[in-house]
CSV table of C-alpha atoms and ligand atoms in Angstrom, one decimal:
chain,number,residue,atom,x,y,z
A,1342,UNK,CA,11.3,-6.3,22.0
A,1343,UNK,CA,10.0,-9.8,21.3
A,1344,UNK,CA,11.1,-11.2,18.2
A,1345,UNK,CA,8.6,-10.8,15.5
A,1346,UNK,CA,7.5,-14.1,14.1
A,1347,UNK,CA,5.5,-13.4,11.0
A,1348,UNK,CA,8.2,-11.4,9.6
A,1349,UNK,CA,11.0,-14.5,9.2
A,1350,UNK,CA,10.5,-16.7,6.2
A,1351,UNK,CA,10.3,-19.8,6.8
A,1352,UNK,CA,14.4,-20.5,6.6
A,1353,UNK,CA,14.6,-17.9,9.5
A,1354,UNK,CA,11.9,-19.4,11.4
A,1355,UNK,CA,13.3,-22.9,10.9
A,1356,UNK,CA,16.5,-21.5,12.2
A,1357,UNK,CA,14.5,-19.5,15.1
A,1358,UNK,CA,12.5,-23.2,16.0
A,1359,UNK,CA,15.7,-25.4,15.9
A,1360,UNK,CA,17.1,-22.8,18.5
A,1361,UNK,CA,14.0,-24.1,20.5
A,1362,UNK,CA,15.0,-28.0,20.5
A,1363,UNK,CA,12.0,-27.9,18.0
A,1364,UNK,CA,11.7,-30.6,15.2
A,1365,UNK,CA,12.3,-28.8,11.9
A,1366,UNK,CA,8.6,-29.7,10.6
A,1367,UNK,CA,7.7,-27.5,13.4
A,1368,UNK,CA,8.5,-24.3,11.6
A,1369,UNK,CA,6.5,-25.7,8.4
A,1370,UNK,CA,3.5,-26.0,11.2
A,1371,UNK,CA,3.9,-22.6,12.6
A,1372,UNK,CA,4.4,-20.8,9.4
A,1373,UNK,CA,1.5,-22.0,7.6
A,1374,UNK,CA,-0.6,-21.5,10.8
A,1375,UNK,CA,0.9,-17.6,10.5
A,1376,UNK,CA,0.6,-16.9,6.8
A,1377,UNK,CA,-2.2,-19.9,5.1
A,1378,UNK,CA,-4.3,-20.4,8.0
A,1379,UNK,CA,-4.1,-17.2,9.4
A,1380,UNK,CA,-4.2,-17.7,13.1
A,1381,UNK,CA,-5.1,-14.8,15.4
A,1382,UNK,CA,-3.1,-16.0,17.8
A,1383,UNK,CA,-0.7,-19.1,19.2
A,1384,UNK,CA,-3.1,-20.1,21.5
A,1385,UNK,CA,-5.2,-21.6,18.7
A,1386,UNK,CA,-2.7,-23.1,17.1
A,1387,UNK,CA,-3.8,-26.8,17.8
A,1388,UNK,CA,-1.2,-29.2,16.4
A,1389,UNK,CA,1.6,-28.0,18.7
A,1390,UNK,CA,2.6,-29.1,21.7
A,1391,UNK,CA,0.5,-27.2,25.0
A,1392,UNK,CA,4.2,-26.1,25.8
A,1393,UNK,CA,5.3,-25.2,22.6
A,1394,UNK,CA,2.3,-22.4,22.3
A,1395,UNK,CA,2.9,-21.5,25.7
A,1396,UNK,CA,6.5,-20.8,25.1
A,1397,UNK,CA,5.5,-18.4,21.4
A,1398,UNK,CA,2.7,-16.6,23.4
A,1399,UNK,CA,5.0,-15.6,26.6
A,1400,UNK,CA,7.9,-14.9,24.2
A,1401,UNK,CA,7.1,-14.0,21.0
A,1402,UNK,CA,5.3,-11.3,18.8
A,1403,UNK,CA,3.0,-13.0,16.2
A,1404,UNK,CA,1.7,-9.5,15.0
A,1405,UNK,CA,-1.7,-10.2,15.3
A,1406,UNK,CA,-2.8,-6.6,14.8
A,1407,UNK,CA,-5.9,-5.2,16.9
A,1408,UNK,CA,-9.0,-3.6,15.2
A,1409,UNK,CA,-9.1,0.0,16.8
A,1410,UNK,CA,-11.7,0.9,14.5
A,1411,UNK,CA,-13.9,0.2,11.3
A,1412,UNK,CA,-15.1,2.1,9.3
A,1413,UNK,CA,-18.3,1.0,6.6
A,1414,UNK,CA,-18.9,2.8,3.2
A,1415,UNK,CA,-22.8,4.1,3.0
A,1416,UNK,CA,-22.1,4.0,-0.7
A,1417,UNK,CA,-19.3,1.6,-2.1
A,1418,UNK,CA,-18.9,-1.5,0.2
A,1419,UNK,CA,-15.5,0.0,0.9
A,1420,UNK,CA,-13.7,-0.4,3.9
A,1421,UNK,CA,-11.3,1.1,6.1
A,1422,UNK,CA,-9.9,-0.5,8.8
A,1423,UNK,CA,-7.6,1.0,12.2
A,1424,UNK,CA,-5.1,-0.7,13.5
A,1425,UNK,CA,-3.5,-0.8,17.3
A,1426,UNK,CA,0.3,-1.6,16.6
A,1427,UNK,CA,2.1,-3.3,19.8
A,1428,UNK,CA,3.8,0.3,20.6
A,1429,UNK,CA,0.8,1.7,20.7
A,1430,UNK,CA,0.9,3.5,17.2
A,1431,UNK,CA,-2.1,3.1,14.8
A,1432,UNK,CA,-2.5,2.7,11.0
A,1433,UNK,CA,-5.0,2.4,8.6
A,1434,UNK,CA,-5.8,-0.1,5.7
A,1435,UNK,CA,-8.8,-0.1,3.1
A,1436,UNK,CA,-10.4,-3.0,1.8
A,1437,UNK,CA,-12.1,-2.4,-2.0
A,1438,UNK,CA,-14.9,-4.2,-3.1
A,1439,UNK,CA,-14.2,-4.3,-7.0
A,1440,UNK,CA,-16.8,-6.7,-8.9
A,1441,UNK,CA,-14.3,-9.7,-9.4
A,1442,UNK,CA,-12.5,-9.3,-6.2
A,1443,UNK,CA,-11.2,-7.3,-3.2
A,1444,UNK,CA,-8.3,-5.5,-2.7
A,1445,UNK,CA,-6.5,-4.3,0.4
A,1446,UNK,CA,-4.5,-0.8,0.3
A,1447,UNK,CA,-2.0,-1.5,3.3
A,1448,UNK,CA,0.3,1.1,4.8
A,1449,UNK,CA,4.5,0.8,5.0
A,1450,UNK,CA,5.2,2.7,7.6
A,1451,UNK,CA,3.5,5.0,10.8
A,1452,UNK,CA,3.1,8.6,8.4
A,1453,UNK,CA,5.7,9.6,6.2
A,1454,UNK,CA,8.4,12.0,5.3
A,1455,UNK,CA,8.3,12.8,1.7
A,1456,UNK,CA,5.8,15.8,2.4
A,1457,UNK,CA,3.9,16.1,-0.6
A,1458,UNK,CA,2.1,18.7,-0.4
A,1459,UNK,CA,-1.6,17.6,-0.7
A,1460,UNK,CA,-1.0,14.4,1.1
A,1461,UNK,CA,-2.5,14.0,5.2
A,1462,UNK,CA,0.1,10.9,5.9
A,1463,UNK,CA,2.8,13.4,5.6
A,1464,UNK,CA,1.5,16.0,8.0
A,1465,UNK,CA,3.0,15.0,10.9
A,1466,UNK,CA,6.3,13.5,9.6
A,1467,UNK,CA,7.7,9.8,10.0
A,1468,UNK,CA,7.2,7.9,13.1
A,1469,UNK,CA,8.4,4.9,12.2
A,1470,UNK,CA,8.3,2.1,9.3
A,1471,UNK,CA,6.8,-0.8,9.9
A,1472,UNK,CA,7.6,-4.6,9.5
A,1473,UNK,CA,6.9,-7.2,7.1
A,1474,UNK,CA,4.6,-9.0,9.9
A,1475,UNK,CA,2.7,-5.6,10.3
A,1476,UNK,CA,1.8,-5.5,6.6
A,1477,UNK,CA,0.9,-8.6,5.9
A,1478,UNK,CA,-1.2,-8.8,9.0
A,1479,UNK,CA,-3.2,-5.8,7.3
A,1480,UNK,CA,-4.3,-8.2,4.7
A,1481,UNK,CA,-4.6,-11.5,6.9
A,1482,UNK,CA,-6.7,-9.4,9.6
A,1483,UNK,CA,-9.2,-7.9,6.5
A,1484,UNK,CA,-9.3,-11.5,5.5
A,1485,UNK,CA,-10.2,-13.0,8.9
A,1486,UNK,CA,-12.6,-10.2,9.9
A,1487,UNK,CA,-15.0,-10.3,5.9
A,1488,UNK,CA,-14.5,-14.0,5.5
A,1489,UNK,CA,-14.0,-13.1,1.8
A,1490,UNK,CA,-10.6,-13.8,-0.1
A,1491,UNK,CA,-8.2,-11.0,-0.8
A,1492,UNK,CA,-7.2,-11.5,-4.5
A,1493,UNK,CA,-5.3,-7.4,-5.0
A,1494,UNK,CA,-3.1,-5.4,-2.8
A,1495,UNK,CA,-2.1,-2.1,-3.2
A,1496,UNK,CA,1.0,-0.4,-1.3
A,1497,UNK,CA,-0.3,2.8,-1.6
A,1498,UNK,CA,-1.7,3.5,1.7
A,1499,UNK,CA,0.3,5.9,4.1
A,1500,UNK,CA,4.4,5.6,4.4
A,1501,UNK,CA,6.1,5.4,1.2
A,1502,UNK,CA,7.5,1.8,0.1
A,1503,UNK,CA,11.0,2.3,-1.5
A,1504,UNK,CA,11.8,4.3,1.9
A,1505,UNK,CA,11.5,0.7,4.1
A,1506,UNK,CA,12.6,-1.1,1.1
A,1507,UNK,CA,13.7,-3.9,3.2
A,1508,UNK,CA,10.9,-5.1,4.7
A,1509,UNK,CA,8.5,-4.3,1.7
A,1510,UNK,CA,10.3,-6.4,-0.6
A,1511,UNK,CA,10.4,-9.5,2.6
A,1512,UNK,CA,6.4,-9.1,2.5
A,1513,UNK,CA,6.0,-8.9,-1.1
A,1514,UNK,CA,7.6,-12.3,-0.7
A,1515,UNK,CA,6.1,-14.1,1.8
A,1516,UNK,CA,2.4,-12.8,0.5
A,1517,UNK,CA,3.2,-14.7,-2.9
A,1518,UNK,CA,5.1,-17.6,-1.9
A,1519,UNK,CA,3.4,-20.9,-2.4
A,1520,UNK,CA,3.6,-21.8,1.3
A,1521,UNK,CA,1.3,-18.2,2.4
A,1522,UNK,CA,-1.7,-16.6,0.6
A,1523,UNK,CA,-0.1,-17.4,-2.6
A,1524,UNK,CA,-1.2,-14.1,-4.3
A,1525,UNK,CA,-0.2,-13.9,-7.6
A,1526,UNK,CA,2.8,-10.9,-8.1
A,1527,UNK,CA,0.6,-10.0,-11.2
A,1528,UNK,CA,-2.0,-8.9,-8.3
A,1529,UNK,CA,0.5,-7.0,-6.1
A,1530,UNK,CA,0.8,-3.3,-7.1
A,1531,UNK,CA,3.1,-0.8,-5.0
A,1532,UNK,CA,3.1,3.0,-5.1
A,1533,UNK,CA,6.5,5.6,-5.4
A,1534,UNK,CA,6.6,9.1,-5.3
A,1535,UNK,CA,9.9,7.9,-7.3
A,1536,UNK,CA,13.4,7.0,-5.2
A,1537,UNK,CA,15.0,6.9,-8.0
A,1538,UNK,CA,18.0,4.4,-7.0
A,1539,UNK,CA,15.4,2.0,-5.0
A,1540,UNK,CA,13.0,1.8,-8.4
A,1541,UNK,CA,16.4,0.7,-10.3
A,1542,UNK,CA,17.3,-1.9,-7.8
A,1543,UNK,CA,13.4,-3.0,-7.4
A,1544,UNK,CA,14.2,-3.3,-11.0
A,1545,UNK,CA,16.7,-6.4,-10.7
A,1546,UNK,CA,14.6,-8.2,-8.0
A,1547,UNK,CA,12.7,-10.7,-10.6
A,1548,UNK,CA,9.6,-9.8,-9.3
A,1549,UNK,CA,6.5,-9.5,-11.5
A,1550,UNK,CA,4.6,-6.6,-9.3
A,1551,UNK,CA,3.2,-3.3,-10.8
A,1552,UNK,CA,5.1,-0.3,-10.5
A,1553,UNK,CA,2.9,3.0,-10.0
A,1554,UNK,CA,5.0,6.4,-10.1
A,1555,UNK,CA,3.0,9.3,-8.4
A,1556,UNK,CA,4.2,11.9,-11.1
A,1557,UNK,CA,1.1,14.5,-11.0
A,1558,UNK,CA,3.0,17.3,-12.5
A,1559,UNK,CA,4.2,16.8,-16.5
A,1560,UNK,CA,7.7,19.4,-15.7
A,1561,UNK,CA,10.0,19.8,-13.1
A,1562,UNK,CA,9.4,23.1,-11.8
A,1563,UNK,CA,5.1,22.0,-11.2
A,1564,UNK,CA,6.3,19.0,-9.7
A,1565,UNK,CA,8.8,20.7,-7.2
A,1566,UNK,CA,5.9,22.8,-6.1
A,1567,UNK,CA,4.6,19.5,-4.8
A,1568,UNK,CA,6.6,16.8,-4.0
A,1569,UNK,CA,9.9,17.8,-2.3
A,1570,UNK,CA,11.4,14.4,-4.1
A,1571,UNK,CA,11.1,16.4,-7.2
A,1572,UNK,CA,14.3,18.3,-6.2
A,1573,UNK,CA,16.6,15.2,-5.6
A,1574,UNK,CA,15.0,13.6,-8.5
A,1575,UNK,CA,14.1,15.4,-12.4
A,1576,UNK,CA,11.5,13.8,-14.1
A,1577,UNK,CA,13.8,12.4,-16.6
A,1578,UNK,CA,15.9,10.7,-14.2
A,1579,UNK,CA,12.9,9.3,-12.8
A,1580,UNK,CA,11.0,8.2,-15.7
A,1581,UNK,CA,14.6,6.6,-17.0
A,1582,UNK,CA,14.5,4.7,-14.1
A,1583,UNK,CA,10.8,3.5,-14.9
A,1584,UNK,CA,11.1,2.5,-18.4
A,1585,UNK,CA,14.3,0.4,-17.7
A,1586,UNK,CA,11.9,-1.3,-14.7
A,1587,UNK,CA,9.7,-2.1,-18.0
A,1588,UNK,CA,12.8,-3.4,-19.5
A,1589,UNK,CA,13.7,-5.6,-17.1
A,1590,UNK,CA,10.4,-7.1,-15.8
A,1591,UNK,CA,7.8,-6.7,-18.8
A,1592,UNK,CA,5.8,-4.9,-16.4
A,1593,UNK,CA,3.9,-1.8,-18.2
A,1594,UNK,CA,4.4,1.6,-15.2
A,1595,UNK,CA,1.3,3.0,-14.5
A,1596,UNK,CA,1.8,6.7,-13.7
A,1597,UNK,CA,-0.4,8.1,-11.2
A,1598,UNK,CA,-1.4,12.2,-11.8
A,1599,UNK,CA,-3.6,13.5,-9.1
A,1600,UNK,CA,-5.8,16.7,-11.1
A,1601,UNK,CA,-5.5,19.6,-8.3
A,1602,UNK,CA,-7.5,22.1,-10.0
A,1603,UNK,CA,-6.2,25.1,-11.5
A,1604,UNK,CA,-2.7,23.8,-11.2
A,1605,UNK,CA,-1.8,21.0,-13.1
A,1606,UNK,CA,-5.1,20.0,-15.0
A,1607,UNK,CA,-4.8,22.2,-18.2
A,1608,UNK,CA,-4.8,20.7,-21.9
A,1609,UNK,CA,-1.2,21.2,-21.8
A,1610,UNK,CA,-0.5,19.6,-18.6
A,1611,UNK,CA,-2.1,16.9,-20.5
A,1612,UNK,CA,-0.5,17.4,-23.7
A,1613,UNK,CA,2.8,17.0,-21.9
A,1614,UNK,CA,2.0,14.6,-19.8
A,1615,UNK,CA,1.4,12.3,-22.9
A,1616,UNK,CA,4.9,12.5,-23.9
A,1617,UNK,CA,5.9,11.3,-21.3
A,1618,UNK,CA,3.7,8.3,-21.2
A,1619,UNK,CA,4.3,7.6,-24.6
A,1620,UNK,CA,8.2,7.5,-24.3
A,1621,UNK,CA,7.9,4.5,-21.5
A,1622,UNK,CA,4.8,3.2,-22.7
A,1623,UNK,CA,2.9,3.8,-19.3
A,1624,UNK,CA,-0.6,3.8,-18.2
A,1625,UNK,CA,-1.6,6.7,-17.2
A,1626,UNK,CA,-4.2,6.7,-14.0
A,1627,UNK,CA,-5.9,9.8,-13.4
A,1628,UNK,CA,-6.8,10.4,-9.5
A,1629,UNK,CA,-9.5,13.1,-8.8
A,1630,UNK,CA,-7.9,14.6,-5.5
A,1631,UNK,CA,-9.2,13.9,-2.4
A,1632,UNK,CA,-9.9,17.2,-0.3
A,1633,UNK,CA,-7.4,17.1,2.7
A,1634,UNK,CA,-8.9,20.0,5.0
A,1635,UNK,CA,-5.0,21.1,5.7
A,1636,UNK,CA,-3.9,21.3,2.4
A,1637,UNK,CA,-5.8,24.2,0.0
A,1638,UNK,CA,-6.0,21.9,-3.4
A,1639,UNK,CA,-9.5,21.6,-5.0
A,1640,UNK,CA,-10.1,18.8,-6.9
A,1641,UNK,CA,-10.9,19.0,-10.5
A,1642,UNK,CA,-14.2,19.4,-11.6
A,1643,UNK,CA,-15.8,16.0,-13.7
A,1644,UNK,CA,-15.7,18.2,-16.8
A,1645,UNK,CA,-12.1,18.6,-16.4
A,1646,UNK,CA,-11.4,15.5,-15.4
A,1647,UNK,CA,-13.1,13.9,-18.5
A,1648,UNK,CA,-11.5,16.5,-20.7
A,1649,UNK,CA,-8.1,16.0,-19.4
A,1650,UNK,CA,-8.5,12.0,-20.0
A,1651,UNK,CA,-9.6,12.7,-23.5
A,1652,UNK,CA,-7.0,14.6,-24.2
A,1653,UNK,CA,-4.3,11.9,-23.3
A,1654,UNK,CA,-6.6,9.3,-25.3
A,1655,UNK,CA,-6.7,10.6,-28.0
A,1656,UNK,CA,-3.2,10.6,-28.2
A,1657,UNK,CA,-2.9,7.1,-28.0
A,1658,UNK,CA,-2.4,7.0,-24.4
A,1659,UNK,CA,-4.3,4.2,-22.2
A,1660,UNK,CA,-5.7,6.7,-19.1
A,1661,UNK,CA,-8.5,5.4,-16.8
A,1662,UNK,CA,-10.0,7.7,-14.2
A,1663,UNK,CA,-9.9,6.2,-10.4
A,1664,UNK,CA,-13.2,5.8,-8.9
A,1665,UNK,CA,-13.0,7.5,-5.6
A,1666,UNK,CA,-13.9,5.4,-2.7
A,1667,UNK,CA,-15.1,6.0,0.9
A,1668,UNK,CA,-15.2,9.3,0.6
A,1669,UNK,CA,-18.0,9.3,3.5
A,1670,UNK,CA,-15.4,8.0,5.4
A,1671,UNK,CA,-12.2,9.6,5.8
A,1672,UNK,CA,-11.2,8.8,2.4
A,1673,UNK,CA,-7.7,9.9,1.4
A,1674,UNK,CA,-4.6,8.9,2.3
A,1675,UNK,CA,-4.0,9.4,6.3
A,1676,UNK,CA,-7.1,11.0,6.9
A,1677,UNK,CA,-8.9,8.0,9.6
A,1678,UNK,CA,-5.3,8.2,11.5
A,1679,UNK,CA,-5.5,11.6,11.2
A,1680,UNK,CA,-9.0,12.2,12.6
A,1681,UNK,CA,-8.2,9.0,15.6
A,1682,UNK,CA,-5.5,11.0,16.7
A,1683,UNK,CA,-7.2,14.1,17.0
A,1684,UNK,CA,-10.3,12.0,18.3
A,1685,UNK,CA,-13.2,13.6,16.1
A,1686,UNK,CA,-14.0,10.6,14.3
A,1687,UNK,CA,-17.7,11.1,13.4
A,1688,UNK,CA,-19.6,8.2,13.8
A,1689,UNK,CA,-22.7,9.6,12.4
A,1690,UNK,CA,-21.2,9.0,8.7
A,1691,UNK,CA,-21.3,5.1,9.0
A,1692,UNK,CA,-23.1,2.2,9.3
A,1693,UNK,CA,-20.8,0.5,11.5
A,1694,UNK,CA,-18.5,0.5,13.6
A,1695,UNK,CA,-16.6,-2.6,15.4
B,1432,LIG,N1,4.3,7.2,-1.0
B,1432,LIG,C1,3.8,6.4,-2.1
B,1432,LIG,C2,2.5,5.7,-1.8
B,1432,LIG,C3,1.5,6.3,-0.9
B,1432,LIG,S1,0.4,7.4,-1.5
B,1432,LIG,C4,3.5,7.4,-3.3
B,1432,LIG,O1,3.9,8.5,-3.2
B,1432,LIG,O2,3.1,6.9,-4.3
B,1432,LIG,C5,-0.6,6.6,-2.8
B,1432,LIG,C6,-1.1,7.6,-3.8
B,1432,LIG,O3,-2.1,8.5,-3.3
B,1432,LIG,C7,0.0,8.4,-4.4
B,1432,LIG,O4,-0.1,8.6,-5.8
B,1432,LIG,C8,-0.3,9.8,-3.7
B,1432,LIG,O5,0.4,10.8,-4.4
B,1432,LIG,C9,-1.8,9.8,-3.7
B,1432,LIG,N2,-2.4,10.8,-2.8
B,1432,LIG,C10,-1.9,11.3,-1.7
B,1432,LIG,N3,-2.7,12.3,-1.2
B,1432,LIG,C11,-3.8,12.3,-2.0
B,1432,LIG,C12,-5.0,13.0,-2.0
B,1432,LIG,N4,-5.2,13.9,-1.0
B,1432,LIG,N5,-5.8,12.8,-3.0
B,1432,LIG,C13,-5.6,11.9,-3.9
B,1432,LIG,N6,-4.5,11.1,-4.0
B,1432,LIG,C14,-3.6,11.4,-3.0
C-alpha cells in the first residue's frame, strides 16, 4: 500500500521528502498544504514543482477521504457524514452545530470489538482501525465541505480510542500542533469504555484533552451485564486509573452513563453513582439512549431522566443531560454504516443528500 502522507508529522515527512532529492522546505510546503490548507488533493497543490505533484499523486496516499453520503438534520443543523475509505470500507462522522461552534465526532477504527451491549458499532465486530490521516481527514473534509471552522472534536464516534492507541494519540497531535488546525487540546475530548493500562499511560502523555469514561452502570455486576470490559476491569480499578489521569493533567473526567430504562436509572443507581463521582471529582454526563433496533434497551423516559440528574445534583455533583442529536437520521453510534451496509438508507427523512 501507498505510503500514507497525512499520517507522518512533519519530521517523518521531511525524512519521507529528503528521500525524494526534495529541498527540506518542501516538507513544510506539503504539510501545511495537508493539515492548514487542507488540500483535497496533490494536484492542487500549486507551489510545487508539476513533477513533484505528479510523483505524490502516482505514488502516494494523501487520504483525501470521499463523501459516500450526507446526511442533513430536519431539526438540529446536525450532520452526519459517510466516508469511502481507499479499501473500500466506510465510516461515519457527525458534525454538531452548538451555538458558539461546531464540533466533529470522528470514528477510530472500521466497528469495534468491545461489544457493549446497546452499542450498533459493535455489532459486527472489528474490521480494522484506522490511521491518523483517516481521522483527521474526517475533520478536514467537514471543514472543506460547510466552509465553517471546526473549533471541538469528540472521539466518540464508532471504534474505541485506547484500542488504536497509537495512531489516536499521532492525530491528537498533529490536529493541535501549531503547524495544522491548531485546535486547542482544551477542545479535543476522547471517549473510553475504560482500558485501564492505556488511560494510565494516556495519563503521562502531557496532553491537556478531556477524558470521558463510558461507566453507565454504578457496580460491577450491572456493568458486566453491559460492557464485556467490565470483566477485565472493576470499577475501582478503573475509576483509580481516572482520578490519577486528574492528577496528572488537571483535567476534571467526565463520566458518561447512558439511562437504559428499567435497568440502571433508579434513585440508587443514582445515589451510587454519585459516590463515585464525588471520589474523583468527575462530571457526570447523562446520555438518554439512543434506540438501536438490535439491541432491546428503552431509553429513559424525560421524567426519569430529570429525576435521575436531580438526584446526583443535589448531591453536589455537576451532571448535565446530552441533547440528543440527529435522531431523524441514524442517530447513534454505527447506525448510518449500519443502515449503508445493509442499503436501506431512507432518504425520505432528510433534506439533503450529496
Ligand atoms: N468506545 C468508546 C467511544 C465510542 S462510543 C467508548 O466506549 O466510550 C461513544 C459513547 O456513546 C460511549 O459512551 C458509548 O457508550 C455511547 N453509546 C453507544 N451506543 C449508544 C446508544 N445506543 N445510545 C447512547 N449512547 C451510546
Amino acid at each position: 500500500m501507498a505510503a500514507d502522507l497525512k499520517s507522518m508529522n512533519l519530521d517523518e515527512l521531511t525524512e519521507l521528502l529528503r528521500g525524494l532529492d526534495e529541498p527540506a522546505y518542501r516538507a513544510r510546503q506539503v504539510y501545511s498544504w495537508l493539515h492548514k490548507r487542507i488540500a483535497r488533493s496533490f494536484t492542487e497543490m500549486s507551489d510545487l514543482s508539476k513533477g513533484l505533484r505528479g510523483r505524490l499523486e502516482a505514488g502516494y496516499d494523501g487520504c483525501f477521504l470521499k463523501i459516500a453520503e450526507h446526511l442533513r438534520s430536519k431539526k438540529d443543523g446536525c450532520e452526519k457524514y459517510l466516508f469511502a475509505l481507499h479499501d473500500g470500507n466506510v465510516i461515519e462522522s457527525v458534525l454538531m452545530r452548538y451555538r458558539d461552534w461546531n464540533t466533529v465526532c470522528v470514528s477510530s477504527q472500521v466497528g469495534c470489538r468491545m461489544g457493549c451491549k446497546f452499542c450498533a458499532s459493535t455489532l459486527e465486530g472489528c474490521v480494522r482501525s484506522l490511521s491518523a490521516g483517516e481521522m483527521l481527514d474526517q475533520v478536514y473534509a467537514i471543514q472543506k465541505d460547510t466552509g465553517e471552522r471546526v473549533g471541538g472534536v469528540v472521539v466518540m464516534g464508532s471504534g474505541e480510542p485506547l484500542d488504536n492507541y497509537a495512531e489516536v494519540l499521532k492525530f491528537i497531535r498533529i490536529l493541535s500542533g501549531k503547524d495544522g488546525l491548531n485546535l486547542s487540546q482544551r477542545s479535543i475530548t476522547i471517549s473510553t469504555c475504560g482500558i485501564v493500562p492505556d488511560i494510565l499511560r494516556l495519563a503521562d502523555e502531557k496532553l491537556e484533552i478531556t477524558l470521558a469514561l463510558s461507566l453507565h452502570a454504578p457496580s460491577d455486576a450491572k456493568r458486566r451485564r453491559i460492557m464485556p470490559i467490565a470483566t477485565r476491569y472493576t470499577i475501582d480499578e478503573t475509576l483509580n486509573a481516572c482520578g490519577h489521569y486528574f492528577e496528572k493533567t488537571g483535567r476534571r473526567v467526565t463520566l458518561e452513563y447512558a439511562l437504559l430504562s428499567g435497568f440502571n436509572d433508579g434513585k440508587e443507581d443514582a445515589e451510587a453513582l454519585s459516590s463515585l463521582a464525588k471520589n474523583i471529582k468527575a462530571h457526570v454526563n447523562i446520555i438518554p439512549v439512543n434506540h438501536v433496533p438490535e439491541r432491546d434497551f428503552a431509553r429513559s423516559d424525560k421524567g426519569r431522566i430529570k429525576e435521575f440528574q436531580n438526584t446526583l445534583m443535589r448531591r453536589g455533583i455537576s451532571a448535565t443531560v446530552r441533547r440528543s442529536m440527529g435522531e431523524d437520521i441514524s442517530g447513534a453510534c454505527g447506525q448510518l454504516r449500519r443502515s449503508y451496509l445493509k442499503q436501506a438508507v431512507q432518504y425520505d427523512t432528510m433534506t439533503d443528500t450529496v
